[in-house]
Short mmCIF file of C-alpha atoms in Angstrom, two decimals:
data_model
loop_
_atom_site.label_atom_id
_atom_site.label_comp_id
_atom_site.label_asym_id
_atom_site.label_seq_id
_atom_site.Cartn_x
_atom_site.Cartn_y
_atom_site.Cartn_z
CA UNK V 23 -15.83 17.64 -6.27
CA UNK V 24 -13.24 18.42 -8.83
CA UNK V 25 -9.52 18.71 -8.58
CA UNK V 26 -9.85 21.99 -9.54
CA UNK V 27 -12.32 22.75 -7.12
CA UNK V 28 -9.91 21.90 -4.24
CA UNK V 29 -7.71 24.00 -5.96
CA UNK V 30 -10.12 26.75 -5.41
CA UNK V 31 -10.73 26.25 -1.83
CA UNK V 32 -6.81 25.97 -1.20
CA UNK V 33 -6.27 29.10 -2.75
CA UNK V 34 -9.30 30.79 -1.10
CA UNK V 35 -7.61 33.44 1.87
CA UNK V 36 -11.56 33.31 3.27
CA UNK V 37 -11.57 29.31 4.29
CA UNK V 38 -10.07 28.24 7.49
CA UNK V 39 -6.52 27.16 7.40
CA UNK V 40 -7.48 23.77 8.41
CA UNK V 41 -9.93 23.57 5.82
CA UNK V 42 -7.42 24.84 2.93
CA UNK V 43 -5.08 21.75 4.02
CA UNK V 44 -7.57 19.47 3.79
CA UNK V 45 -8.90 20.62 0.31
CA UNK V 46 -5.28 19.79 -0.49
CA UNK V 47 -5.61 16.15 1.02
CA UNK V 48 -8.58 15.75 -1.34
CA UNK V 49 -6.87 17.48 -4.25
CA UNK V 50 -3.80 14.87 -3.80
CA UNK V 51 -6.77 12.12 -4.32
CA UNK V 52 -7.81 13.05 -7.78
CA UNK V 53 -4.02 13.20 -8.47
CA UNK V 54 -1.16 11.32 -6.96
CA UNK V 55 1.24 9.92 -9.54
CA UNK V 56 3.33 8.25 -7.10
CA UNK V 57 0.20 7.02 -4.72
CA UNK V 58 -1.17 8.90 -1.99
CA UNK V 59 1.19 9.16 1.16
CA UNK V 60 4.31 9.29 -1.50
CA UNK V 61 2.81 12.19 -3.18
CA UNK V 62 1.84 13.62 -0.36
CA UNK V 63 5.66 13.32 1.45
CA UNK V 64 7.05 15.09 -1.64
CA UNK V 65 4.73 17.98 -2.00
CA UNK V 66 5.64 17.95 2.23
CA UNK V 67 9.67 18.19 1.74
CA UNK V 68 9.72 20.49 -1.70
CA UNK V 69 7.14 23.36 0.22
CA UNK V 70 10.48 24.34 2.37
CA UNK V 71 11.96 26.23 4.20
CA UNK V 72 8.82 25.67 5.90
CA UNK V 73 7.15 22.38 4.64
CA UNK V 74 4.26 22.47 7.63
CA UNK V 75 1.36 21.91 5.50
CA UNK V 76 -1.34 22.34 8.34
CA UNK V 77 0.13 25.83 10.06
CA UNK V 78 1.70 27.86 6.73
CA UNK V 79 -0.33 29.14 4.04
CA UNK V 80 2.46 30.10 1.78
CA UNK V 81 3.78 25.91 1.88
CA UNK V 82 0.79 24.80 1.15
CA UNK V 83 0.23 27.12 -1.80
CA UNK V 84 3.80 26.62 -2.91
CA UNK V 85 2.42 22.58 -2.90
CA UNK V 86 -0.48 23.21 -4.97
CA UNK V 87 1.46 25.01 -7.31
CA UNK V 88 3.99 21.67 -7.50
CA UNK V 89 0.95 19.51 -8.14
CA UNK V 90 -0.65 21.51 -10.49
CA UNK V 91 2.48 22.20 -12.73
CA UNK V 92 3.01 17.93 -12.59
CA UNK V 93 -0.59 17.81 -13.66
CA UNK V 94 -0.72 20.05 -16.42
CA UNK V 95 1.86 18.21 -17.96
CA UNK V 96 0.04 15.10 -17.05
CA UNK V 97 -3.26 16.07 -18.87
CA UNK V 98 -0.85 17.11 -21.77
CA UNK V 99 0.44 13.60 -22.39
CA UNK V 100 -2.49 12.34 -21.71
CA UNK V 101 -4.01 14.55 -24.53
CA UNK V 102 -0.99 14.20 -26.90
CA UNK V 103 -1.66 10.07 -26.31
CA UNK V 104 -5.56 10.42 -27.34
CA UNK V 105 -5.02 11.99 -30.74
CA UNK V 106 -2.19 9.81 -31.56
CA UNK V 107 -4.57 6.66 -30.73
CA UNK V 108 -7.01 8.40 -32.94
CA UNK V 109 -5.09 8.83 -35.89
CA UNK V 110 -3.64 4.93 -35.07
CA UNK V 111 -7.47 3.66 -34.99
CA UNK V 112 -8.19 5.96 -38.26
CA UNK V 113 -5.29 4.08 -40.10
CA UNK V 114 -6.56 0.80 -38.94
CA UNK V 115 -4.00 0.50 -36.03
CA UNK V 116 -6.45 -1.11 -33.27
CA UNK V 117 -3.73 -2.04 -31.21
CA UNK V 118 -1.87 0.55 -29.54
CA UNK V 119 1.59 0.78 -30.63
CA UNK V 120 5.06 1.55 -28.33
CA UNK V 121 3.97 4.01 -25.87
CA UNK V 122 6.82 6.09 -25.71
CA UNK V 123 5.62 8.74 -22.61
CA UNK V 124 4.38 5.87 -19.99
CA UNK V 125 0.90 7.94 -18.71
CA UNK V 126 0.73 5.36 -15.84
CA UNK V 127 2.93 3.90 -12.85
CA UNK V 128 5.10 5.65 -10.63
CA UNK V 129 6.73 8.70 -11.74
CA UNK V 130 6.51 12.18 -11.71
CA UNK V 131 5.57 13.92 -14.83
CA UNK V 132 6.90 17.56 -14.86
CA UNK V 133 8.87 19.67 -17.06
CA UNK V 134 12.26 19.64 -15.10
CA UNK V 135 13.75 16.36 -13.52
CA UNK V 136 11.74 15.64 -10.07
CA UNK V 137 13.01 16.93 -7.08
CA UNK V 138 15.93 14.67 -5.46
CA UNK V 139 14.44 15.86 -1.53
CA UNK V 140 10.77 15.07 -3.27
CA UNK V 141 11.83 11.47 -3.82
CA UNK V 142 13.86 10.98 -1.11
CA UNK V 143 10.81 11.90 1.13
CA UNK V 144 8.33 9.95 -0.85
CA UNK V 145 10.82 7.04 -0.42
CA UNK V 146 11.22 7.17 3.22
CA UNK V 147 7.64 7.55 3.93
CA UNK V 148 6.71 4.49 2.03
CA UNK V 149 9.63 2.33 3.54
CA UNK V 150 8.52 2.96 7.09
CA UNK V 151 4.86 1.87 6.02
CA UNK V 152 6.97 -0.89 4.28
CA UNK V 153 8.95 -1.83 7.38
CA UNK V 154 5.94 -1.87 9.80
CA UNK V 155 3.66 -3.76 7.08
CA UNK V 156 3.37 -7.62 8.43
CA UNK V 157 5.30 -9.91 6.89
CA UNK V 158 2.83 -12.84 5.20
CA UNK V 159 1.83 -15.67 7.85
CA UNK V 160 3.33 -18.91 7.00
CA UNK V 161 -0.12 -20.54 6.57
CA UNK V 162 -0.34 -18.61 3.06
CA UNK V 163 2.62 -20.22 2.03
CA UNK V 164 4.46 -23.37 0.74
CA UNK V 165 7.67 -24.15 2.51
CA UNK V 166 9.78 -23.53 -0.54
CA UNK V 167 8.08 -19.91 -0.53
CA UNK V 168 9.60 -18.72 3.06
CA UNK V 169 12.98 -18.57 2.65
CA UNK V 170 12.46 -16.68 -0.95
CA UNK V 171 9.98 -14.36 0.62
CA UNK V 172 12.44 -13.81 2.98
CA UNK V 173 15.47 -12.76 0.89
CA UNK V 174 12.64 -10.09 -0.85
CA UNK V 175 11.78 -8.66 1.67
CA UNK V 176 15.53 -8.39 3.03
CA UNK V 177 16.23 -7.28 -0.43
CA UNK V 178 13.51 -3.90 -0.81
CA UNK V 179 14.69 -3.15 2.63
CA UNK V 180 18.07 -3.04 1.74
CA UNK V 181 17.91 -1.15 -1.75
CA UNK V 182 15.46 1.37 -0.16
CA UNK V 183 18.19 2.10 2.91
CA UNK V 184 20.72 2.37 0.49
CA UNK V 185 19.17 4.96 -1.57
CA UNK V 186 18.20 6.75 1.32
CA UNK V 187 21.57 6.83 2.94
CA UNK V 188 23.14 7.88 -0.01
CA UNK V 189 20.07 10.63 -0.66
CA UNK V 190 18.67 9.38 -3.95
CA UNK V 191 21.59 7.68 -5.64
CA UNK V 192 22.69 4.75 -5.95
CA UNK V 193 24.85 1.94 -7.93
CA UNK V 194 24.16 -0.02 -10.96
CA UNK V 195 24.09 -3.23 -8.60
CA UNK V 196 21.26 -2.08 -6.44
CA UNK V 197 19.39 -0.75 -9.70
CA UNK V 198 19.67 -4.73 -10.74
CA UNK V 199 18.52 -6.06 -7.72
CA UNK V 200 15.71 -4.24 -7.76
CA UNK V 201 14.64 -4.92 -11.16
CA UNK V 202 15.49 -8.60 -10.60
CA UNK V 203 12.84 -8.45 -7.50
CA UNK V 204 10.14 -6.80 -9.17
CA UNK V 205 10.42 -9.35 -11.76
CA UNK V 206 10.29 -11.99 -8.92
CA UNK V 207 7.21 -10.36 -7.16
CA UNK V 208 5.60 -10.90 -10.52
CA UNK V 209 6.08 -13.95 -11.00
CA UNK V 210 4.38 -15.19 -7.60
CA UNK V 211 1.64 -13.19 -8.01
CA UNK V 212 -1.50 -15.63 -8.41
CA UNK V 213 -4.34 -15.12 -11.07
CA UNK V 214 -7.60 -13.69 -9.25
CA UNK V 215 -8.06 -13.01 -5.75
CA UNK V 216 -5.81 -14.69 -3.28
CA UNK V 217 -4.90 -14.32 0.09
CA UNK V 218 -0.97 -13.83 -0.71
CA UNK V 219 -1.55 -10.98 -3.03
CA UNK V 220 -2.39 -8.68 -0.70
CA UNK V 221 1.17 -8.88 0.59
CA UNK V 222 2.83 -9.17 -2.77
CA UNK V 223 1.32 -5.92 -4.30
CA UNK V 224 2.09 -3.97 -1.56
CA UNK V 225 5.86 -4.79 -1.79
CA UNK V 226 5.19 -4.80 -5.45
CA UNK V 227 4.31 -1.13 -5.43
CA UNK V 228 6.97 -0.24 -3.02
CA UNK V 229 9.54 -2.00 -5.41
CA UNK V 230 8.15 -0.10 -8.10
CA UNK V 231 8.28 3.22 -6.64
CA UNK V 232 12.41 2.59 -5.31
CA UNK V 233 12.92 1.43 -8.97
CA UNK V 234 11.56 4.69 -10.51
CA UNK V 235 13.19 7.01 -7.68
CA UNK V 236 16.52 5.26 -8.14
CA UNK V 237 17.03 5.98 -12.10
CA UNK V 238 15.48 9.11 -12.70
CA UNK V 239 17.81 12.16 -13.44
CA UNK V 240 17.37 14.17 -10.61
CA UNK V 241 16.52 17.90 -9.77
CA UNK V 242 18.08 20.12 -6.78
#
């Protein structure tokens, strides 16, 4: 079914409760721009005062109406991007040229700066999956990789704590570091399938979402 099917069902007084929150669930597949749980732990902590998604009607509508409004300006760019690459390809332009709206990766696309308690959720939901994820068995690496693996790791963990402690902002230094490990990340990453890159993309997509959380202007 559609997104806007879900919507439907969501919105419908007539379904079960249990069956409205669920219809949410599947609406958050068809559209989570910063991955599933993430999106879902933002929509949880900007539906206060009461951000129970399973026992309050008027939170989960007030979450529908967040991911719909972060949508429609989704579809717009999207739209926006088409008929510029149309009138590119029309002038010969086959390649596309700067993108200047980014319509993929981690973000939140809205009209007003992303809610600081939105990210700050999304954040600490994905660094306790983060924390609890195992840490790559030795037999998938080289000696030299350990102790670099190592620092990494200690590194995500420690720019994630520190943007959680200090509730969504943080200092130029810890914006570097995390730049300068995404940038490692990708560089170990192996062409094709391979047993390490299971690990790295999760971290990878972790890092990613920190990175994005920690420089965006932020809303109340």
């Amino acid at each position: 079914m559609s997104f806007r099917t879900y919507a439907r069902r969501v919105r419908d007084e007539q379904v079960p409760l249990a069956r409205r929150h669920t219809s949410l669930r599947c609406a958050v597949g068809h559209y989570c721009p910063l991955g599933f749980n993430a999106t879902w732990a933002y929509l949880a902590a900007t539906a206060c005062p009461s951000p129970d998604l399973r026992r309050d009607p008027a939170a989960l509508l007030r979450a529908l109406e967040t991911l719909e409004a972060s949508r429609a300006v989704w579809l717009a760019e999207v739209e926006s991007f088409a008929v510029r690459r149309h009138a590119e390809k029309a002038a010969g332009r086959r390649t596309p040229g700067r993108i200047t709206t980014q319509l993929s990766g981690f973000r939140w696309p809205g009209e007003t700066a992303p809610s600081r308690l939105g990210l700050v959720a999304a954040v600490a939901n994905r660094h306790t999956a983060f924390r609890r994820f195992p840490f790559p068995d030795e037999s998938l690496l080289r000696d030299s990789q350990v102790p670099r693996l190592a620092g990494l790791h200690a590194c995500l963990d420690s720019c994630a704590a520190s943007y959680l402690t200090n509730l969504g902002r943080v200092d130029a230094a810890t914006r570097d570091a995390l730049a300068e490990a995404i940038s490692a990340i990708e560089s170990l990453l192996q062409p094709g399938w391979a047993p390490l890159n299971g690990h790295l993309l999760v971290w990878l997509r972790f890092a990613r979402l920190v990175a994005y959380a920690a420089a965006v202007p932020l809303g109340s």
